[in-house]
Amino acid sequence: MDGPEYFTAAHPTAAPGGPGTPGTPGGGAGGPGSTVGDGYDPYAADRPGSTRAFPTAGDPYRGGAPYGQQQPPYGQGHGQGPDQGQYGYDGGGYGQQPPYAQEQQPPYGQDNVTVYRAGGQSAPHVSGPRPQWRELFVGIFRTPTAIFDRTRDHQVWLPALSVSLLYGVLAVLGIGLTHDDIVNSTFSVALTGLLAAAIGFTVAGAVFGAVTYALARQLGGDGPWKSTVGLAALIGWLTDAPRLLLDLVLPSGSAVVQVVGWATWMLCAYLLTTMVRRVHDLPWGKAAAAAALQLLALLVLIKLPTLG
C-alpha cells in the first residue's frame, strides 16, 4: 500500500553532480536532497529547512475524498458506506453533523414526566355518563370501583336525598322506644315525628359526608365535594337498610339482627373506604383514615343504640 499523498511544491530533478544526485558529493542516497524512484521524495518536506503545504483534499485523517474527487456541498454528509454508521456519519467532512445533533429537544418547560395525581393511583379514572338510579344502587354493591369512577365528576343529590328521607322513617320505626310512640300516637303527632326524623337523618348524612370530604382533602385527596357527600350518604344509609327492615319484624336483641347489623357496618366500612380511594385518588391507608370518623359516628350514634 502506498503512503498518503501530500500536495507539495514540485521538486526539480537534481542536476548531475549537484546535491541529491547519487555518486556526487553531498548527494548520497540518504542525503537531504536525495530522490526516490522517479525523483520525488515524499519525506523531503519533513526534513529541517523544508516546508510542507497544507492538504486541501484527500487527507486520510480528515475523512475527505481522494485527490481528484469533488467534496460534498457544505452541510451535506457523504452517502452511506461500509465504514459509516446507520446515520451516514463517518466522523469527517466539513459541515457534517453527528447523529445526536439530529434529535429534536422538547420545547422549554415541557418535560416528558408523568403527572402525579394526589395519592399515587396507577390506573387512570374511567369517567362516563351519570348512571341511572337503579344502575347506581346496584353498582354500589356489585361493581363499586367502576361505579365510583363513573360518578366521580357527577352529583347524586336527588338519590341521596330520597334515600336519606326513607332511612329516617325506617329508623324511627325500627327503634323500639320511638316505634311505640309513633304507633300509639295520633296521626298528626306520628306524621310530625316521621318528618322530623327524616329531615334529621338527611342533615346527619350530609354532615357525615362533609366531614369525610374535609378529611380526604386534608390527606391530599382531589375529589369534588358534590360526589363525595352524596355517595357517603348513600353508602351509610343503604348498607344499614337490611338491619332496619329486620328490626320491623324481629326484636333488636335477636342474634339475626345483631349479625346483620355488624356485617352491614363492615360492608359500609369497605364501600366508604373504596369510594374515598377512587373519588379522591388516595391509597388505602389514607382513604380508611378519611372514612374513619364517619364510620365511628355511625357506630356510636346509630348502630349501638339500635342494636342494644
PDB file of C-alpha atoms in Angstrom:
ATOM      1  CA  MET A   1       0.000   0.000   0.000  1.00  0.00           C
ATOM      2  CA  ASP A   2       1.325   3.439  -0.947  1.00  0.00           C
ATOM      3  CA  GLY A   3       1.834   6.061   1.658  1.00  0.00           C
ATOM      4  CA  PRO A   4      -0.540   9.031   1.998  1.00  0.00           C
ATOM      5  CA  GLU A   5      -0.447  11.668  -0.691  1.00  0.00           C
ATOM      6  CA  TYR A   6       0.541  15.205   0.124  1.00  0.00           C
ATOM      7  CA  PHE A   7       0.420  18.253  -2.042  1.00  0.00           C
ATOM      8  CA  THR A   8       3.719  19.993  -2.017  1.00  0.00           C
ATOM      9  CA  ALA A   9       5.623  22.121  -4.378  1.00  0.00           C
ATOM     10  CA  ALA A  10       7.241  20.359  -7.307  1.00  0.00           C
ATOM     11  CA  HIS A  11      10.759  19.074  -6.692  1.00  0.00           C
ATOM     12  CA  PRO A  12      13.031  19.535  -9.675  1.00  0.00           C
ATOM     13  CA  THR A  13      15.278  16.701 -10.528  1.00  0.00           C
ATOM     14  CA  ALA A  14      18.757  17.372  -9.260  1.00  0.00           C
ATOM     15  CA  ALA A  15      21.314  18.198 -11.910  1.00  0.00           C
ATOM     16  CA  PRO A  16      24.108  15.763 -12.427  1.00  0.00           C
ATOM     17  CA  GLY A  17      26.754  16.262  -9.921  1.00  0.00           C
ATOM     18  CA  GLY A  18      24.551  18.520  -7.774  1.00  0.00           C
ATOM     19  CA  PRO A  19      23.068  17.813  -4.422  1.00  0.00           C
ATOM     20  CA  GLY A  20      20.757  14.881  -4.372  1.00  0.00           C
ATOM     21  CA  THR A  21      22.454  13.043  -7.239  1.00  0.00           C
ATOM     22  CA  PRO A  22      23.809   9.666  -6.246  1.00  0.00           C
ATOM     23  CA  GLY A  23      27.514   9.397  -6.671  1.00  0.00           C
ATOM     24  CA  THR A  24      28.192  13.135  -6.247  1.00  0.00           C
ATOM     25  CA  PRO A  25      29.464  14.818  -3.208  1.00  0.00           C
ATOM     26  CA  GLY A  26      26.689  15.560  -0.789  1.00  0.00           C
ATOM     27  CA  GLY A  27      24.163  13.748  -2.932  1.00  0.00           C
ATOM     28  CA  GLY A  28      24.202  10.279  -1.452  1.00  0.00           C
ATOM     29  CA  ALA A  29      21.163   8.097  -1.292  1.00  0.00           C
ATOM     30  CA  GLY A  30      20.354   9.188   2.222  1.00  0.00           C
ATOM     31  CA  GLY A  31      21.243  12.864   1.786  1.00  0.00           C
ATOM     32  CA  PRO A  32      18.934  15.855   2.203  1.00  0.00           C
ATOM     33  CA  GLY A  33      18.276  16.198  -1.487  1.00  0.00           C
ATOM     34  CA  SER A  34      18.101  12.589  -2.475  1.00  0.00           C
ATOM     35  CA  THR A  35      15.196  11.324  -4.530  1.00  0.00           C
ATOM     36  CA  VAL A  36      13.472   8.013  -4.590  1.00  0.00           C
ATOM     37  CA  GLY A  37      12.486   6.147  -7.736  1.00  0.00           C
ATOM     38  CA  ASP A  38      11.107   8.736 -10.171  1.00  0.00           C
ATOM     39  CA  GLY A  39      12.855  11.651  -8.489  1.00  0.00           C
ATOM     40  CA  TYR A  40      10.083  12.575  -5.960  1.00  0.00           C
ATOM     41  CA  ASP A  41      10.864  12.303  -2.267  1.00  0.00           C
ATOM     42  CA  PRO A  42       7.610  12.320  -0.172  1.00  0.00           C
ATOM     43  CA  TYR A  43       9.556  12.848   3.052  1.00  0.00           C
ATOM     44  CA  ALA A  44      11.700  15.739   1.907  1.00  0.00           C
ATOM     45  CA  ALA A  45       9.249  18.274   3.349  1.00  0.00           C
ATOM     46  CA  ASP A  46       9.684  16.833   6.856  1.00  0.00           C
ATOM     47  CA  ARG A  47      13.406  17.433   6.938  1.00  0.00           C
ATOM     48  CA  PRO A  48      14.841  20.552   8.514  1.00  0.00           C
ATOM     49  CA  GLY A  49      14.706  23.611   6.321  1.00  0.00           C
ATOM     50  CA  SER A  50      11.736  22.394   4.302  1.00  0.00           C
ATOM     51  CA  THR A  51       8.050  23.472   4.429  1.00  0.00           C
ATOM     52  CA  ARG A  52       5.017  21.264   3.896  1.00  0.00           C
ATOM     53  CA  ALA A  53       1.921  22.608   2.159  1.00  0.00           C
ATOM     54  CA  PHE A  54      -1.425  22.278   3.968  1.00  0.00           C
ATOM     55  CA  PRO A  55      -3.514  19.424   2.461  1.00  0.00           C
ATOM     56  CA  THR A  56      -6.733  20.502   0.797  1.00  0.00           C
ATOM     57  CA  ALA A  57      -8.277  17.176  -0.125  1.00  0.00           C
ATOM     58  CA  GLY A  58      -7.609  13.503   0.202  1.00  0.00           C
ATOM     59  CA  ASP A  59      -6.286  13.743   3.758  1.00  0.00           C
ATOM     60  CA  PRO A  60      -6.996  10.330   5.275  1.00  0.00           C
ATOM     61  CA  TYR A  61      -7.022  11.851   8.762  1.00  0.00           C
ATOM     62  CA  ARG A  62      -9.953  14.140   7.903  1.00  0.00           C
ATOM     63  CA  GLY A  63     -12.114  11.659   6.022  1.00  0.00           C
ATOM     64  CA  GLY A  64     -12.140  13.739   2.829  1.00  0.00           C
ATOM     65  CA  ALA A  65     -12.421  12.461  -0.694  1.00  0.00           C
ATOM     66  CA  PRO A  66      -9.317  11.238  -2.542  1.00  0.00           C
ATOM     67  CA  TYR A  67      -7.464  13.608  -4.784  1.00  0.00           C
ATOM     68  CA  GLY A  68      -9.386  14.414  -7.900  1.00  0.00           C
ATOM     69  CA  GLN A  69     -12.866  13.774  -6.406  1.00  0.00           C
ATOM     70  CA  GLN A  70     -15.217  16.584  -5.523  1.00  0.00           C
ATOM     71  CA  GLN A  71     -16.173  17.212  -1.892  1.00  0.00           C
ATOM     72  CA  PRO A  72     -19.903  17.161  -0.998  1.00  0.00           C
ATOM     73  CA  PRO A  73     -21.625  20.532  -0.676  1.00  0.00           C
ATOM     74  CA  TYR A  74     -21.484  22.369   2.590  1.00  0.00           C
ATOM     75  CA  GLY A  75     -23.776  20.954   5.251  1.00  0.00           C
ATOM     76  CA  GLN A  76     -24.406  17.658   3.417  1.00  0.00           C
ATOM     77  CA  GLY A  77     -22.989  14.374   4.589  1.00  0.00           C
ATOM     78  CA  HIS A  78     -21.497  11.634   2.466  1.00  0.00           C
ATOM     79  CA  GLY A  79     -23.543   8.705   1.332  1.00  0.00           C
ATOM     80  CA  GLN A  80     -23.505   5.642   3.498  1.00  0.00           C
ATOM     81  CA  GLY A  81     -20.582   3.320   3.017  1.00  0.00           C
ATOM     82  CA  PRO A  82     -19.114   0.327   4.733  1.00  0.00           C
ATOM     83  CA  ASP A  83     -17.261   2.479   7.257  1.00  0.00           C
ATOM     84  CA  GLN A  84     -20.206   4.688   8.070  1.00  0.00           C
ATOM     85  CA  GLY A  85     -22.825   4.082  10.699  1.00  0.00           C
ATOM     86  CA  GLN A  86     -26.552   3.830  10.241  1.00  0.00           C
ATOM     87  CA  TYR A  87     -26.789   7.606  10.162  1.00  0.00           C
ATOM     88  CA  GLY A  88     -24.218   8.006   7.355  1.00  0.00           C
ATOM     89  CA  TYR A  89     -21.762   9.783   9.622  1.00  0.00           C
ATOM     90  CA  ASP A  90     -18.124   8.855   9.100  1.00  0.00           C
ATOM     91  CA  GLY A  91     -16.550  11.276  11.567  1.00  0.00           C
ATOM     92  CA  GLY A  92     -15.189  13.666   8.886  1.00  0.00           C
ATOM     93  CA  GLY A  93     -16.164  16.013   6.147  1.00  0.00           C
ATOM     94  CA  TYR A  94     -16.657  19.641   6.933  1.00  0.00           C
ATOM     95  CA  GLY A  95     -20.282  20.547   7.562  1.00  0.00           C
ATOM     96  CA  GLN A  96     -21.449  17.093   8.667  1.00  0.00           C
ATOM     97  CA  GLN A  97     -23.470  16.753  11.859  1.00  0.00           C
ATOM     98  CA  PRO A  98     -23.244  13.829  14.282  1.00  0.00           C
ATOM     99  CA  PRO A  99     -26.322  11.671  14.827  1.00  0.00           C
ATOM    100  CA  TYR A 100     -27.155  13.185  18.194  1.00  0.00           C
ATOM    101  CA  ALA A 101     -27.473  16.634  16.632  1.00  0.00           C
ATOM    102  CA  GLN A 102     -30.398  15.390  14.555  1.00  0.00           C
ATOM    103  CA  GLU A 103     -32.563  14.691  17.626  1.00  0.00           C
ATOM    104  CA  GLN A 104     -35.110  17.346  18.425  1.00  0.00           C
ATOM    105  CA  GLN A 105     -35.239  18.509  22.005  1.00  0.00           C
ATOM    106  CA  PRO A 106     -38.633  19.175  23.650  1.00  0.00           C
ATOM    107  CA  PRO A 107     -39.644  22.817  23.967  1.00  0.00           C
ATOM    108  CA  TYR A 108     -38.575  24.689  27.033  1.00  0.00           C
ATOM    109  CA  GLY A 109     -40.739  23.915  30.034  1.00  0.00           C
ATOM    110  CA  GLN A 110     -42.260  20.740  28.578  1.00  0.00           C
ATOM    111  CA  ASP A 111     -40.869  17.677  30.278  1.00  0.00           C
ATOM    112  CA  ASN A 112     -41.739  14.096  29.471  1.00  0.00           C
ATOM    113  CA  VAL A 113     -42.795  13.407  33.033  1.00  0.00           C
ATOM    114  CA  THR A 114     -45.929  11.590  34.108  1.00  0.00           C
ATOM    115  CA  VAL A 115     -48.185  13.819  36.140  1.00  0.00           C
ATOM    116  CA  TYR A 116     -48.621  12.570  39.712  1.00  0.00           C
ATOM    117  CA  ARG A 117     -52.188  12.876  40.844  1.00  0.00           C
ATOM    118  CA  ALA A 118     -52.847  13.203  44.570  1.00  0.00           C
ATOM    119  CA  GLY A 119     -52.401   9.726  46.020  1.00  0.00           C
ATOM    120  CA  GLY A 120     -50.369   7.652  43.601  1.00  0.00           C
ATOM    121  CA  GLN A 121     -53.054   5.600  41.902  1.00  0.00           C
ATOM    122  CA  SER A 122     -51.660   3.807  38.892  1.00  0.00           C
ATOM    123  CA  ALA A 123     -54.804   3.218  36.828  1.00  0.00           C
ATOM    124  CA  PRO A 124     -56.483   6.289  35.330  1.00  0.00           C
ATOM    125  CA  HIS A 125     -60.113   7.101  36.034  1.00  0.00           C
ATOM    126  CA  VAL A 126     -62.654   5.863  33.525  1.00  0.00           C
ATOM    127  CA  SER A 127     -65.284   8.586  33.506  1.00  0.00           C
ATOM    128  CA  GLY A 128     -68.609   8.210  31.801  1.00  0.00           C
ATOM    129  CA  PRO A 129     -72.209   9.383  31.813  1.00  0.00           C
ATOM    130  CA  ARG A 130     -74.025   9.699  35.100  1.00  0.00           C
ATOM    131  CA  PRO A 131     -75.645   6.362  35.983  1.00  0.00           C
ATOM    132  CA  GLN A 132     -79.363   5.996  36.436  1.00  0.00           C
ATOM    133  CA  TRP A 133     -80.857   5.337  39.856  1.00  0.00           C
ATOM    134  CA  ARG A 134     -81.179   1.595  39.518  1.00  0.00           C
ATOM    135  CA  GLU A 135     -77.740   1.306  37.945  1.00  0.00           C
ATOM    136  CA  LEU A 136     -76.300   3.415  40.763  1.00  0.00           C
ATOM    137  CA  PHE A 137     -77.884   1.430  43.606  1.00  0.00           C
ATOM    138  CA  VAL A 138     -76.975  -1.953  42.122  1.00  0.00           C
ATOM    139  CA  GLY A 139     -73.483  -0.838  41.079  1.00  0.00           C
ATOM    140  CA  ILE A 140     -72.539   0.313  44.592  1.00  0.00           C
ATOM    141  CA  PHE A 141     -72.767  -3.308  45.771  1.00  0.00           C
ATOM    142  CA  ARG A 142     -71.869  -5.257  42.630  1.00  0.00           C
ATOM    143  CA  THR A 143     -69.172  -3.131  40.951  1.00  0.00           C
ATOM    144  CA  PRO A 144     -68.238  -0.409  43.446  1.00  0.00           C
ATOM    145  CA  THR A 145     -64.938   0.546  41.826  1.00  0.00           C
ATOM    146  CA  ALA A 146     -66.442   1.093  38.390  1.00  0.00           C
ATOM    147  CA  ILE A 147     -69.498   2.960  39.667  1.00  0.00           C
ATOM    148  CA  PHE A 148     -67.402   5.266  41.862  1.00  0.00           C
ATOM    149  CA  ASP A 149     -65.180   6.091  38.908  1.00  0.00           C
ATOM    150  CA  ARG A 150     -68.206   6.951  36.794  1.00  0.00           C
ATOM    151  CA  THR A 151     -69.854   9.145  39.408  1.00  0.00           C
ATOM    152  CA  ARG A 152     -66.655  10.945  40.392  1.00  0.00           C
ATOM    153  CA  ASP A 153     -67.492  14.022  38.333  1.00  0.00           C
ATOM    154  CA  HIS A 154     -71.283  13.877  38.810  1.00  0.00           C
ATOM    155  CA  GLN A 155     -73.565  14.883  41.645  1.00  0.00           C
ATOM    156  CA  VAL A 156     -76.049  12.410  43.159  1.00  0.00           C
ATOM    157  CA  TRP A 157     -78.085  14.826  45.268  1.00  0.00           C
ATOM    158  CA  LEU A 158     -81.538  13.512  44.376  1.00  0.00           C
ATOM    159  CA  PRO A 159     -80.819   9.811  45.033  1.00  0.00           C
ATOM    160  CA  ALA A 160     -79.002  10.682  48.265  1.00  0.00           C
ATOM    161  CA  LEU A 161     -81.861  12.899  49.467  1.00  0.00           C
ATOM    162  CA  SER A 162     -84.504  10.284  48.699  1.00  0.00           C
ATOM    163  CA  VAL A 163     -82.604   7.502  50.442  1.00  0.00           C
ATOM    164  CA  SER A 164     -81.887   9.711  53.480  1.00  0.00           C
ATOM    165  CA  LEU A 165     -85.559  10.569  53.925  1.00  0.00           C
ATOM    166  CA  LEU A 166     -86.663   6.936  53.645  1.00  0.00           C
ATOM    167  CA  TYR A 167     -83.939   5.829  56.030  1.00  0.00           C
ATOM    168  CA  GLY A 168     -85.083   8.373  58.620  1.00  0.00           C
ATOM    169  CA  VAL A 169     -88.610   6.962  58.520  1.00  0.00           C
ATOM    170  CA  LEU A 170     -87.341   3.383  58.842  1.00  0.00           C
ATOM    171  CA  ALA A 171     -85.001   4.336  61.674  1.00  0.00           C
ATOM    172  CA  VAL A 172     -87.827   5.792  63.748  1.00  0.00           C
ATOM    173  CA  LEU A 173     -89.975   2.721  63.184  1.00  0.00           C
ATOM    174  CA  GLY A 174     -87.097   0.331  63.757  1.00  0.00           C
ATOM    175  CA  ILE A 175     -86.074   1.594  67.200  1.00  0.00           C
ATOM    176  CA  GLY A 176     -88.153   0.121  69.976  1.00  0.00           C
ATOM    177  CA  LEU A 177     -88.997   3.244  72.007  1.00  0.00           C
ATOM    178  CA  THR A 178     -89.771   5.509  69.089  1.00  0.00           C
ATOM    179  CA  HIS A 179     -91.701   2.748  67.355  1.00  0.00           C
ATOM    180  CA  ASP A 180     -94.195   2.518  70.242  1.00  0.00           C
ATOM    181  CA  ASP A 181     -94.561   6.300  70.430  1.00  0.00           C
ATOM    182  CA  ILE A 182     -95.280   6.635  66.736  1.00  0.00           C
ATOM    183  CA  VAL A 183     -97.727   3.727  66.597  1.00  0.00           C
ATOM    184  CA  ASN A 184     -99.711   4.747  69.717  1.00  0.00           C
ATOM    185  CA  SER A 185     -99.901   8.478  68.897  1.00  0.00           C
ATOM    186  CA  THR A 186    -102.321  10.423  66.776  1.00  0.00           C
ATOM    187  CA  PHE A 187    -101.864  10.850  63.075  1.00  0.00           C
ATOM    188  CA  SER A 188    -100.597  14.425  63.304  1.00  0.00           C
ATOM    189  CA  VAL A 189     -98.098  13.588  66.001  1.00  0.00           C
ATOM    190  CA  ALA A 190     -96.899  10.498  64.107  1.00  0.00           C
ATOM    191  CA  LEU A 191     -96.549  12.496  60.888  1.00  0.00           C
ATOM    192  CA  THR A 192     -94.602  15.216  62.674  1.00  0.00           C
ATOM    193  CA  GLY A 193     -92.299  12.657  64.238  1.00  0.00           C
ATOM    194  CA  LEU A 194     -91.661  10.918  60.928  1.00  0.00           C
ATOM    195  CA  LEU A 195     -90.926  14.178  59.120  1.00  0.00           C
ATOM    196  CA  ALA A 196     -88.584  15.324  61.897  1.00  0.00           C
ATOM    197  CA  ALA A 197     -86.724  12.015  61.795  1.00  0.00           C
ATOM    198  CA  ALA A 198     -86.454  12.099  58.003  1.00  0.00           C
ATOM    199  CA  ILE A 199     -85.067  15.623  57.992  1.00  0.00           C
ATOM    200  CA  GLY A 200     -82.771  14.905  60.926  1.00  0.00           C
ATOM    201  CA  PHE A 201     -81.185  11.846  59.295  1.00  0.00           C
ATOM    202  CA  THR A 202     -80.860  13.735  55.994  1.00  0.00           C
ATOM    203  CA  VAL A 203     -78.930  16.516  57.725  1.00  0.00           C
ATOM    204  CA  ALA A 204     -76.863  13.953  59.620  1.00  0.00           C
ATOM    205  CA  GLY A 205     -75.932  12.176  56.397  1.00  0.00           C
ATOM    206  CA  ALA A 206     -74.877  15.462  54.801  1.00  0.00           C
ATOM    207  CA  VAL A 207     -72.752  16.364  57.834  1.00  0.00           C
ATOM    208  CA  PHE A 208     -71.071  12.931  57.855  1.00  0.00           C
ATOM    209  CA  GLY A 209     -70.295  13.230  54.163  1.00  0.00           C
ATOM    210  CA  ALA A 210     -68.903  16.747  54.597  1.00  0.00           C
ATOM    211  CA  VAL A 211     -66.599  15.550  57.375  1.00  0.00           C
ATOM    212  CA  THR A 212     -65.375  12.689  55.182  1.00  0.00           C
ATOM    213  CA  TYR A 213     -64.750  15.095  52.325  1.00  0.00           C
ATOM    214  CA  ALA A 214     -62.820  17.523  54.545  1.00  0.00           C
ATOM    215  CA  LEU A 215     -60.598  14.743  55.922  1.00  0.00           C
ATOM    216  CA  ALA A 216     -59.920  13.385  52.432  1.00  0.00           C
ATOM    217  CA  ARG A 217     -58.843  16.821  51.226  1.00  0.00           C
ATOM    218  CA  GLN A 218     -56.599  17.278  54.253  1.00  0.00           C
ATOM    219  CA  LEU A 219     -54.896  13.973  53.456  1.00  0.00           C
ATOM    220  CA  GLY A 220     -54.149  15.018  49.868  1.00  0.00           C
ATOM    221  CA  GLY A 221     -57.317  13.983  48.017  1.00  0.00           C
ATOM    222  CA  ASP A 222     -58.536  15.897  44.977  1.00  0.00           C
ATOM    223  CA  GLY A 223     -62.107  14.671  44.527  1.00  0.00           C
ATOM    224  CA  PRO A 224     -65.113  17.005  44.222  1.00  0.00           C
ATOM    225  CA  TRP A 225     -67.349  17.615  47.221  1.00  0.00           C
ATOM    226  CA  LYS A 226     -70.658  17.088  45.416  1.00  0.00           C
ATOM    227  CA  SER A 227     -69.984  13.427  44.643  1.00  0.00           C
ATOM    228  CA  THR A 228     -68.242  12.732  47.963  1.00  0.00           C
ATOM    229  CA  VAL A 229     -71.092  13.970  50.161  1.00  0.00           C
ATOM    230  CA  GLY A 230     -73.819  12.312  48.100  1.00  0.00           C
ATOM    231  CA  LEU A 231     -72.067   8.950  47.819  1.00  0.00           C
ATOM    232  CA  ALA A 232     -71.144   8.952  51.519  1.00  0.00           C
ATOM    233  CA  ALA A 233     -74.802   9.408  52.478  1.00  0.00           C
ATOM    234  CA  LEU A 234     -75.921   6.712  50.054  1.00  0.00           C
ATOM    235  CA  ILE A 235     -73.373   4.207  51.340  1.00  0.00           C
ATOM    236  CA  GLY A 236     -74.138   4.908  55.007  1.00  0.00           C
ATOM    237  CA  TRP A 237     -77.902   4.531  54.697  1.00  0.00           C
ATOM    238  CA  LEU A 238     -78.147   1.808  52.049  1.00  0.00           C
ATOM    239  CA  THR A 239     -75.854  -0.573  53.893  1.00  0.00           C
ATOM    240  CA  ASP A 240     -77.882  -0.235  57.125  1.00  0.00           C
ATOM    241  CA  ALA A 241     -81.279  -0.655  55.454  1.00  0.00           C
ATOM    242  CA  PRO A 242     -81.354  -4.513  55.743  1.00  0.00           C
ATOM    243  CA  ARG A 243     -80.916  -4.299  59.523  1.00  0.00           C
ATOM    244  CA  LEU A 244     -83.745  -1.764  59.839  1.00  0.00           C
ATOM    245  CA  LEU A 245     -86.068  -3.975  57.793  1.00  0.00           C
ATOM    246  CA  LEU A 246     -85.342  -6.878  60.126  1.00  0.00           C
ATOM    247  CA  ASP A 247     -85.981  -4.631  63.145  1.00  0.00           C
ATOM    248  CA  LEU A 248     -89.538  -4.138  61.955  1.00  0.00           C
ATOM    249  CA  VAL A 249     -90.356  -7.836  62.432  1.00  0.00           C
ATOM    250  CA  LEU A 250     -87.709  -9.074  64.893  1.00  0.00           C
ATOM    251  CA  PRO A 251     -86.539  -7.860  68.310  1.00  0.00           C
ATOM    252  CA  SER A 252     -83.418  -5.678  68.230  1.00  0.00           C
ATOM    253  CA  GLY A 253     -81.557  -8.040  70.548  1.00  0.00           C
ATOM    254  CA  SER A 254     -82.052 -11.131  68.416  1.00  0.00           C
ATOM    255  CA  ALA A 255     -78.990 -12.923  67.082  1.00  0.00           C
ATOM    256  CA  VAL A 256     -80.030 -12.434  63.470  1.00  0.00           C
ATOM    257  CA  VAL A 257     -80.341  -8.670  63.838  1.00  0.00           C
ATOM    258  CA  GLN A 258     -77.021  -8.495  65.687  1.00  0.00           C
ATOM    259  CA  VAL A 259     -75.148 -10.449  62.999  1.00  0.00           C
ATOM    260  CA  VAL A 260     -76.732  -8.491  60.176  1.00  0.00           C
ATOM    261  CA  GLY A 261     -76.016  -5.212  61.978  1.00  0.00           C
ATOM    262  CA  TRP A 262     -72.269  -5.866  62.373  1.00  0.00           C
ATOM    263  CA  ALA A 263     -71.941  -7.357  58.873  1.00  0.00           C
ATOM    264  CA  THR A 264     -73.574  -4.326  57.280  1.00  0.00           C
ATOM    265  CA  TRP A 265     -71.347  -1.993  59.287  1.00  0.00           C
ATOM    266  CA  MET A 266     -68.219  -3.743  57.987  1.00  0.00           C
ATOM    267  CA  LEU A 267     -69.654  -3.599  54.469  1.00  0.00           C
ATOM    268  CA  CYS A 268     -70.185   0.121  54.961  1.00  0.00           C
ATOM    269  CA  ALA A 269     -66.547   0.498  56.053  1.00  0.00           C
ATOM    270  CA  TYR A 270     -65.311  -1.265  52.918  1.00  0.00           C
ATOM    271  CA  LEU A 271     -67.541   0.631  50.499  1.00  0.00           C
ATOM    272  CA  LEU A 272     -66.889   4.007  52.104  1.00  0.00           C
ATOM    273  CA  THR A 273     -63.127   3.458  52.017  1.00  0.00           C
ATOM    274  CA  THR A 274     -63.313   2.339  48.385  1.00  0.00           C
ATOM    275  CA  MET A 275     -65.352   5.407  47.494  1.00  0.00           C
ATOM    276  CA  VAL A 276     -62.861   7.788  49.087  1.00  0.00           C
ATOM    277  CA  ARG A 277     -59.974   5.965  47.431  1.00  0.00           C
ATOM    278  CA  ARG A 278     -61.446   6.147  43.931  1.00  0.00           C
ATOM    279  CA  VAL A 279     -63.023   9.608  44.103  1.00  0.00           C
ATOM    280  CA  HIS A 280     -60.082  11.306  45.840  1.00  0.00           C
ATOM    281  CA  ASP A 281     -57.297   9.159  44.363  1.00  0.00           C
ATOM    282  CA  LEU A 282     -55.846   8.169  47.725  1.00  0.00           C
ATOM    283  CA  PRO A 283     -54.112   4.958  48.823  1.00  0.00           C
ATOM    284  CA  TRP A 284     -55.946   2.541  51.073  1.00  0.00           C
ATOM    285  CA  GLY A 285     -54.443   3.810  54.326  1.00  0.00           C
ATOM    286  CA  LYS A 286     -55.345   7.458  53.785  1.00  0.00           C
ATOM    287  CA  ALA A 287     -58.769   6.547  52.424  1.00  0.00           C
ATOM    288  CA  ALA A 288     -59.539   4.495  55.540  1.00  0.00           C
ATOM    289  CA  ALA A 289     -58.368   7.346  57.766  1.00  0.00           C
ATOM    290  CA  ALA A 290     -60.641   9.798  55.948  1.00  0.00           C
ATOM    291  CA  ALA A 291     -63.647   7.466  56.338  1.00  0.00           C
ATOM    292  CA  ALA A 292     -62.916   6.525  59.962  1.00  0.00           C
ATOM    293  CA  LEU A 293     -64.745   9.440  61.580  1.00  0.00           C
ATOM    294  CA  GLN A 294     -67.986   8.799  59.695  1.00  0.00           C
ATOM    295  CA  LEU A 295     -67.790   5.081  60.473  1.00  0.00           C
ATOM    296  CA  LEU A 296     -67.270   5.830  64.146  1.00  0.00           C
ATOM    297  CA  ALA A 297     -70.228   8.223  64.187  1.00  0.00           C
ATOM    298  CA  LEU A 298     -72.466   5.651  62.501  1.00  0.00           C
ATOM    299  CA  LEU A 299     -71.419   3.039  65.025  1.00  0.00           C
ATOM    300  CA  VAL A 300     -71.823   5.151  68.163  1.00  0.00           C
ATOM    301  CA  LEU A 301     -74.887   7.236  67.261  1.00  0.00           C
ATOM    302  CA  ILE A 302     -76.947   4.741  65.256  1.00  0.00           C
ATOM    303  CA  LYS A 303     -75.705   1.158  65.345  1.00  0.00           C
ATOM    304  CA  LEU A 304     -75.070   0.609  69.027  1.00  0.00           C
ATOM    305  CA  PRO A 305     -78.249   2.293  70.329  1.00  0.00           C
ATOM    306  CA  THR A 306     -80.465   0.305  67.968  1.00  0.00           C
ATOM    307  CA  LEU A 307     -78.602  -2.950  68.399  1.00  0.00           C
ATOM    308  CA  GLY A 308     -78.805  -2.667  72.218  1.00  0.00           C
TER     309      GLY A 308
END
